[in-house]
Short mmCIF file of C-alpha atoms and ligand atoms in Angstrom, two decimals:
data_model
loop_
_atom_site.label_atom_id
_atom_site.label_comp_id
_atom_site.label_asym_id
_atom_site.label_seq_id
_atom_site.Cartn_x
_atom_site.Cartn_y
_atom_site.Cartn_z
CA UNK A 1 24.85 22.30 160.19
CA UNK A 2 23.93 25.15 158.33
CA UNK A 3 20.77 26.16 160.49
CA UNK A 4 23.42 26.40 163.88
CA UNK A 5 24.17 29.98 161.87
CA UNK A 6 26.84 32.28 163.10
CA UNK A 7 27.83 30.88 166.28
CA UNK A 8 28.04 27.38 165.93
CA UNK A 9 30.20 27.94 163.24
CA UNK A 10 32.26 30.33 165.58
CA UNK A 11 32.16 27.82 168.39
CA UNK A 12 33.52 24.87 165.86
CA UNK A 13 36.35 27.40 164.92
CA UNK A 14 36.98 27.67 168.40
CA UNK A 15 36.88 23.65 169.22
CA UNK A 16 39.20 23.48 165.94
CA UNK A 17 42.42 22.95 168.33
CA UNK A 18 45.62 22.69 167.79
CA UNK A 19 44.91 18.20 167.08
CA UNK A 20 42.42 18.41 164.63
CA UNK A 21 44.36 21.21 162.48
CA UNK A 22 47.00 18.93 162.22
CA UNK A 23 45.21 15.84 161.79
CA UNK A 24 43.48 18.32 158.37
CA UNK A 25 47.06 19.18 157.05
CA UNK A 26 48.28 15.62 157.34
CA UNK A 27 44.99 14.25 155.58
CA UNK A 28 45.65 17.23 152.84
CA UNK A 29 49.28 16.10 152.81
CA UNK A 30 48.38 12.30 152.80
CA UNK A 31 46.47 12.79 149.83
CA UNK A 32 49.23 13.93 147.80
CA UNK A 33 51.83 12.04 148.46
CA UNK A 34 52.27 9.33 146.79
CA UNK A 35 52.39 11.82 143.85
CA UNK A 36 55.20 13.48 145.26
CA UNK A 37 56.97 10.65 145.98
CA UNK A 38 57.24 11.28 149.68
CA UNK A 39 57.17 7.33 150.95
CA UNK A 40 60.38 5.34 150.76
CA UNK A 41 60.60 1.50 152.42
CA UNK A 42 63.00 0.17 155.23
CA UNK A 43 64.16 -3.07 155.88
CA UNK A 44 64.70 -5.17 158.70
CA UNK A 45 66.30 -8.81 158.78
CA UNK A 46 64.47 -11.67 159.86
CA UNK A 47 66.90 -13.82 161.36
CA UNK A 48 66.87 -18.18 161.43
CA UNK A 49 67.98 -18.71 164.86
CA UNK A 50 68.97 -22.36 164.09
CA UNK A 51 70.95 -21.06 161.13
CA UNK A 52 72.20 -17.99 162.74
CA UNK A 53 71.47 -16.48 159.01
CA UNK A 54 69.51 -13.86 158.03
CA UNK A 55 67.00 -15.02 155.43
CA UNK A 56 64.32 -12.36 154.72
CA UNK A 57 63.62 -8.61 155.40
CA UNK A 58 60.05 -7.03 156.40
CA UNK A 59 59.51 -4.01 153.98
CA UNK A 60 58.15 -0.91 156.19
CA UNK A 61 56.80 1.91 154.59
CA UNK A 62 58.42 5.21 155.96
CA UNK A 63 56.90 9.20 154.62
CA UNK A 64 58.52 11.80 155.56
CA UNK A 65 56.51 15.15 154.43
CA UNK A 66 58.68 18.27 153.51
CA UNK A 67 56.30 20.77 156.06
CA UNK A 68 55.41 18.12 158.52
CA UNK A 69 58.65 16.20 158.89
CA UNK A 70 58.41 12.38 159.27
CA UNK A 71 55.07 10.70 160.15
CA UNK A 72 55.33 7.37 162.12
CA UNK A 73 53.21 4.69 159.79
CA UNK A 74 51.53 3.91 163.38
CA UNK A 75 50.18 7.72 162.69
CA UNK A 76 49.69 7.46 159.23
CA UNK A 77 48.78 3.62 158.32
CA UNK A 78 44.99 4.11 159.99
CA UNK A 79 44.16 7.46 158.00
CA UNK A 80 45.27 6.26 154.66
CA UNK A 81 42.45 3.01 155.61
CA UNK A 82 40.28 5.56 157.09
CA UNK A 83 40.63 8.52 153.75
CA UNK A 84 40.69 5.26 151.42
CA UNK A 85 43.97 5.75 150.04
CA UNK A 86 45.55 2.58 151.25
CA UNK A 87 45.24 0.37 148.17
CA UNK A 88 47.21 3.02 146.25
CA UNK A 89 49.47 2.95 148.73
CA UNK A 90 49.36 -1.24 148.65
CA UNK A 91 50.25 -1.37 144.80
CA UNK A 92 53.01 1.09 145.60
CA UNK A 93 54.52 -0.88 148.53
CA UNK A 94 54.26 -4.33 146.60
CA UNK A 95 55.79 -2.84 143.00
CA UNK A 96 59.08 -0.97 145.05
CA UNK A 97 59.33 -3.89 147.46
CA UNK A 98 59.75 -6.10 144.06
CA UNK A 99 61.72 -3.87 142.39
CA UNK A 100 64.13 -3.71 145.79
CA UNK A 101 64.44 -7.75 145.47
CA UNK A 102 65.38 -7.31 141.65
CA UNK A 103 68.14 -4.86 142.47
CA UNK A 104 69.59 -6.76 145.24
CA UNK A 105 69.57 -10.02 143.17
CA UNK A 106 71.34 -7.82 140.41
CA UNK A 107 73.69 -6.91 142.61
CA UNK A 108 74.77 -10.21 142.88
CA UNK A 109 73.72 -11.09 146.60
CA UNK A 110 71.95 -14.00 147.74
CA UNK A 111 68.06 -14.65 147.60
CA UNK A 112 65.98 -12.77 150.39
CA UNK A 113 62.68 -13.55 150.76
CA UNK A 114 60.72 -10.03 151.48
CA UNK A 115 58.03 -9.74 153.69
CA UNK A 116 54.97 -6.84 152.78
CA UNK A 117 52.41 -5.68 155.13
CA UNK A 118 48.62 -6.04 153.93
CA UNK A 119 45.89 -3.88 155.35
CA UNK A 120 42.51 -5.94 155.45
CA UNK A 121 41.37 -3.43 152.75
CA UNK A 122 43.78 -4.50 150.24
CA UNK A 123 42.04 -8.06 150.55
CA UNK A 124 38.81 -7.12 151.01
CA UNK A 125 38.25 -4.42 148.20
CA UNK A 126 41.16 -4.92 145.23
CA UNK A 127 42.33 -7.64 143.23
CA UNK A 128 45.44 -8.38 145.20
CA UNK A 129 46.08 -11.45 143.44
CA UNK A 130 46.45 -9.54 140.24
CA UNK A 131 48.30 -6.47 141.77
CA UNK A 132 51.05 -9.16 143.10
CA UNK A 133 51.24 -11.60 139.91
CA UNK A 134 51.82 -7.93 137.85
CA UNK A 135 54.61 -6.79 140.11
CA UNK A 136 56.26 -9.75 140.43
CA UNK A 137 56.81 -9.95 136.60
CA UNK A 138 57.55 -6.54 136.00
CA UNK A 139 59.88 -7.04 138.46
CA UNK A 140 61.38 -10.69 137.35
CA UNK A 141 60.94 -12.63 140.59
CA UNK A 142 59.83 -15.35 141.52
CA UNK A 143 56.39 -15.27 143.95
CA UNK A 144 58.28 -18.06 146.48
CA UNK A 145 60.26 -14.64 147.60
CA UNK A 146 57.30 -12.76 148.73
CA UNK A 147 55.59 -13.46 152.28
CA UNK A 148 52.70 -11.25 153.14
CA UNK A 149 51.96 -10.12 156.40
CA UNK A 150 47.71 -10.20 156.93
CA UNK A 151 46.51 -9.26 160.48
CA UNK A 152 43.48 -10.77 162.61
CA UNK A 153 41.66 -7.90 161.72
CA UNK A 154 41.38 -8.96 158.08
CA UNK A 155 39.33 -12.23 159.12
CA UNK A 156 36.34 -10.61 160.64
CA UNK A 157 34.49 -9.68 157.47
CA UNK A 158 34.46 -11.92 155.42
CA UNK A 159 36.68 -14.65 155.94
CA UNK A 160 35.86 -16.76 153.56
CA UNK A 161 36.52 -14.28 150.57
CA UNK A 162 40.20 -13.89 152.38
CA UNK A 163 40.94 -17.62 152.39
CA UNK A 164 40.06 -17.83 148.81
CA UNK A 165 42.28 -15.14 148.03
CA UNK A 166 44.98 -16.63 150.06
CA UNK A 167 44.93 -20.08 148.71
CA UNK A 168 45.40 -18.17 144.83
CA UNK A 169 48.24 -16.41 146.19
CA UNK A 170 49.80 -19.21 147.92
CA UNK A 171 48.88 -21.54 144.80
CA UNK A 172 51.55 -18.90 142.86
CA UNK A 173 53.89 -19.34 145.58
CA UNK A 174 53.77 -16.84 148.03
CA UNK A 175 54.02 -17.45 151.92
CA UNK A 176 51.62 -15.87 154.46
CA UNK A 177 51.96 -14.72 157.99
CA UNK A 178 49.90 -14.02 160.46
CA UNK A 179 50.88 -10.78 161.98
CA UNK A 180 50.65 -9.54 165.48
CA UNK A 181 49.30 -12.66 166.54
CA UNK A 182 47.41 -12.62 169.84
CA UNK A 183 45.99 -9.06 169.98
CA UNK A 184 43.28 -9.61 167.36
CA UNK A 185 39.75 -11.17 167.86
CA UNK A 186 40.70 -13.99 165.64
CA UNK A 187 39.34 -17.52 166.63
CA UNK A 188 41.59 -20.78 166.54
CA UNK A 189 39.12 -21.84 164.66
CA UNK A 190 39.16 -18.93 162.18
CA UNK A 191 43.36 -19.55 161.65
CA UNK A 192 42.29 -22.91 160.58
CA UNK A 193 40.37 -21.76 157.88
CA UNK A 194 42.57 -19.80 156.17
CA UNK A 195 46.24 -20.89 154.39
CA UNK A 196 49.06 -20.07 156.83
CA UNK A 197 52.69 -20.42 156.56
CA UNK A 198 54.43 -18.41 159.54
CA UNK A 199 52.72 -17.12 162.74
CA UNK A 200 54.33 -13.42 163.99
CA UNK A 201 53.95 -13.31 168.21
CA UNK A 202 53.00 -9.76 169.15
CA UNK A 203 55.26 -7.57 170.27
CA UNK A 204 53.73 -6.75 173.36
CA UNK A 205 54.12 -10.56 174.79
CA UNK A 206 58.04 -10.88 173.71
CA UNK A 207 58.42 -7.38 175.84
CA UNK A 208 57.71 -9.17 178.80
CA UNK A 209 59.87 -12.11 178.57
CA UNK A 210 62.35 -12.04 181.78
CA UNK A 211 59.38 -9.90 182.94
CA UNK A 212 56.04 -10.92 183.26
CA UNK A 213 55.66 -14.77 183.97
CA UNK A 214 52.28 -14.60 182.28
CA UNK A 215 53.99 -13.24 179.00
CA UNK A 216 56.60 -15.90 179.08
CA UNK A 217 53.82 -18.74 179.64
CA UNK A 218 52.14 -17.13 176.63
CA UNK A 219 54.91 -17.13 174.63
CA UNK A 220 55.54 -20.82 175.25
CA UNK A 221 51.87 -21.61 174.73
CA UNK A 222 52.14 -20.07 171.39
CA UNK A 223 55.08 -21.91 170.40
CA UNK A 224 53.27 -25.00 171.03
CA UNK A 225 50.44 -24.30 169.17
CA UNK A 226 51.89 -22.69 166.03
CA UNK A 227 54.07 -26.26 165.71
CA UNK A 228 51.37 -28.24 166.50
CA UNK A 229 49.32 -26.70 163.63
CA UNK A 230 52.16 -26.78 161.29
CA UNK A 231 53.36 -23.68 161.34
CA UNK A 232 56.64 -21.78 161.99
CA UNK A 233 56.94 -19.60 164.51
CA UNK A 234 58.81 -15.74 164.56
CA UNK A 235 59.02 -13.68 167.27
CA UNK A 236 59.09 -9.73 166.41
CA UNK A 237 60.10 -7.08 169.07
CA UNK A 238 63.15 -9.14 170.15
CA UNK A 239 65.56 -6.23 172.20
CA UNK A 240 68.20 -8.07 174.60
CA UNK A 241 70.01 -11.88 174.56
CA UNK A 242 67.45 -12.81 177.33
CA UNK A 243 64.41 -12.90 174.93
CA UNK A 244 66.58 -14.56 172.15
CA UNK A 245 67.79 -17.14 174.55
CA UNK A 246 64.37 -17.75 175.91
CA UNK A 247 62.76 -18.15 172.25
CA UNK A 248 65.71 -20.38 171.29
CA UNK A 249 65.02 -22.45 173.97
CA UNK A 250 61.17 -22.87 172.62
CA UNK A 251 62.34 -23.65 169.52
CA UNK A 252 61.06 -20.59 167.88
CA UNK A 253 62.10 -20.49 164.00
CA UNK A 254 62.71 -16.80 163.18
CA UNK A 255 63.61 -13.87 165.08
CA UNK A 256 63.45 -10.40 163.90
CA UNK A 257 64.05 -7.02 166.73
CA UNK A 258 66.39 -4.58 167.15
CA UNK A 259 68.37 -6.90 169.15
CA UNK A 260 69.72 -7.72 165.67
CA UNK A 261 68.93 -4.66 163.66
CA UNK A 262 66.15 -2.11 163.28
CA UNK A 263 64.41 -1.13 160.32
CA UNK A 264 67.18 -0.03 156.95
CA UNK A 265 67.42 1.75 154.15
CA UNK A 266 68.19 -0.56 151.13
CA UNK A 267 71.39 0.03 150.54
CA UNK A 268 72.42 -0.98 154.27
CA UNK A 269 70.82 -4.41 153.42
CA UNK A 270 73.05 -6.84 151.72
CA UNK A 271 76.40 -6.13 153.97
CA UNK A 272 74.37 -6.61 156.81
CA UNK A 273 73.27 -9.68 154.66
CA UNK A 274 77.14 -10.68 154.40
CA UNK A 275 77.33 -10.90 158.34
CA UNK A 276 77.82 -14.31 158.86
CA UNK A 277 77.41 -14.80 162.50
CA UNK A 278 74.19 -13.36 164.08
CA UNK A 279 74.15 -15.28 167.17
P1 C2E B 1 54.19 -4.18 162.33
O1 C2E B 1 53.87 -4.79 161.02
O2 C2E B 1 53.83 -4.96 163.54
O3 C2E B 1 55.74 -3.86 162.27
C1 C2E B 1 56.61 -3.97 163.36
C2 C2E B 1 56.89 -2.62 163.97
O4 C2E B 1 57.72 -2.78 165.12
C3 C2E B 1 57.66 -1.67 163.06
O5 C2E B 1 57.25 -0.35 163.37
C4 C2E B 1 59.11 -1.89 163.50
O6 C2E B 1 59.96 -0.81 163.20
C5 C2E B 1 58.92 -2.05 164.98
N1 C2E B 1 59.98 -2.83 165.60
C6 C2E B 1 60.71 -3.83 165.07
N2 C2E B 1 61.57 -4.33 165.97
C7 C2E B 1 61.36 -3.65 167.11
C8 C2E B 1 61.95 -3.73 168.43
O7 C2E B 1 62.83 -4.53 168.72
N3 C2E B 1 61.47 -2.87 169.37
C9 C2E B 1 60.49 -1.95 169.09
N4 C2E B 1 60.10 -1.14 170.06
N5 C2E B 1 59.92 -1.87 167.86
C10 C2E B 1 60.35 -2.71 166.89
P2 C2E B 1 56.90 0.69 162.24
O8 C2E B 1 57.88 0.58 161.11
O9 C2E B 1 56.77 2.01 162.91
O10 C2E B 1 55.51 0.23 161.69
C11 C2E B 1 54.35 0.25 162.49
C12 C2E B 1 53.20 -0.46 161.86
O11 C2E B 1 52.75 0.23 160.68
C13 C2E B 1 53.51 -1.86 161.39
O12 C2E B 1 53.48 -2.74 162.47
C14 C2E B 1 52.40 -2.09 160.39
O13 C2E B 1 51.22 -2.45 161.05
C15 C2E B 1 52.22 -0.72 159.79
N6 C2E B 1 52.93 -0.66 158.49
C16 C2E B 1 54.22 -0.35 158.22
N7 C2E B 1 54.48 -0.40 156.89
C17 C2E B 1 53.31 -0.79 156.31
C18 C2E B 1 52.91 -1.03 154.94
O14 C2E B 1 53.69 -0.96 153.97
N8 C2E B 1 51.59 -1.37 154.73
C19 C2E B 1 50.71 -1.50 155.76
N9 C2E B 1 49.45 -1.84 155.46
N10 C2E B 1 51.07 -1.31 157.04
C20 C2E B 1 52.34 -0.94 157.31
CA1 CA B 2 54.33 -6.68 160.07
CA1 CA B 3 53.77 -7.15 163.86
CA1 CA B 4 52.37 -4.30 165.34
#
């Protein structure tokens, strides 16, 4: 405060290290970027291991700031929610990710359903329904191609207001999927409240498959659970043939990993598309 005079400014100044400077340029340069048209999206496959076909892409938002270089979203994602900035940011990620699936299609390659990422904010405090239902027909395509990607975390407010918005969005024709399932607070008995189409297991729990016997069980359990409820099952993080082998044998639906492919720039998409044997 003001009253701490002279030297508690000089002793903040001092405490100012080397983290919090940067963490003050990278809010600064957070701020102005979607203006300067620093973020671009990647895109990795989603894979049907039944079909051995690759039949959607996840659309991951990538900045990469002239002074500061690139910024992992892990790094970034939380201070855009934190500053506010992430339902510019949103409307930005759904109207390229639309436009994306209108160029491929133009192109003249097959229908891939793309998968967005949705911060709780986005649900919470915008009109998502209306921010979609606008891109999609600016973009001329149809909402069945778009699966968002909603997180635990989204549920604990109000999760009532988040089904209804759901439902409208699925209503239109849009899948959902539960991301990073298994590291949120989430209740089974909150999942059954809301509209799901696709469950996403964690990461961390396909990491220790051929590892940790306790991961595998998990895994397993999921499985089980996801069917039982109705709902398909993909597996993200998948690295070697011993995880994909071990999912097949579950039954899992989808797998996506770099096993397969990591994250792309558009144009890398459709031949990688035109693969036909991913198994
Ligand atoms: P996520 O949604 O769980 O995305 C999966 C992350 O795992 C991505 O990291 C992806 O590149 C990485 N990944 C995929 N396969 C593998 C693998 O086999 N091994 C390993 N080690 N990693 C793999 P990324 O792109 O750095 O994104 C991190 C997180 O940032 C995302 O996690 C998501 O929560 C958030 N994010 C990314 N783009 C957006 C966006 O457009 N909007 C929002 N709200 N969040 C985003
Ligand atoms: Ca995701
Ligand atoms: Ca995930
Ligand atoms: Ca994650």
């Amino acid at each position: 405060t003001k009253q701490a005079g002279r030297n508690g400014f000089q002793l903040y100044c001092a405490d100012m290290n080397e983290r919090s400077m940067r963490q003050l340029k990278l809010e600064n340069r957070l701020r102005i970027a979607l203006s300067e048209q620093a973020f671009t999206l990647h895109y990795q496959p989603k894979i049907d291991i039944q079909r051995g076909e690759m039949i959607g892409v996840e659309a991951l938002l990538r900045w990469q700031d002239p002074e500061l270089g690139s910024i992992p979203p892990d790094e970034f994602i939380p201070l855009a929610e934190e500053l506010g900035l992430i339902g510019d940011i949103g409307v930005w990620v759904i109207n390229q990710a639309c436009r994306q699936c209108r160029h491929w299609l133009d192109e003249g390659n097959r229908e891939l359903k793309i998968s967005i990422n949705v911060s709780p904010q986005q649900l919470l405090r915008r009109d998502l329904t209306a921010d979609i239902s606008q891109a999609l027909q600016q973009a001329s395509i149809p909402a069945r191609l778009l699966d968002l990607e909603i997180t635990e975390s989204c549920l604990i407010e109000d999760a009532d207001a988040v089904a209804d918005t759901l439902h409208q969005l699925r209503d239109q024709g849009a899948s959902i999927s539960m991301d990073d399932f298994g590291t949120g607070y989430s209740s089974l008995s909150l999942l059954k409240r809301i509209p799901l189409d696709n469950l996403k297991i964690d990461r961390s729990f396909v990491d220790g498959i051929g590892q940790d016997k306790n991961d595998a069980e998990l895994v397993s359990t999921i499985i089980l659970m996801a069917h039982n409820l109705g709902l398909k099952v993909i597996a993200e993080g998948v690295e070697t043939p011993q995880q994909l082998d071990y999912l097949a044998s579950l039954n899992c639906d989808q797998v996506q990993g770099y096993y397969f492919s990591k994250p792309q720039p558009a144009t890398e998409i459709p031949a990688l598309q035109h693969r036909d044997q991913w198994r």
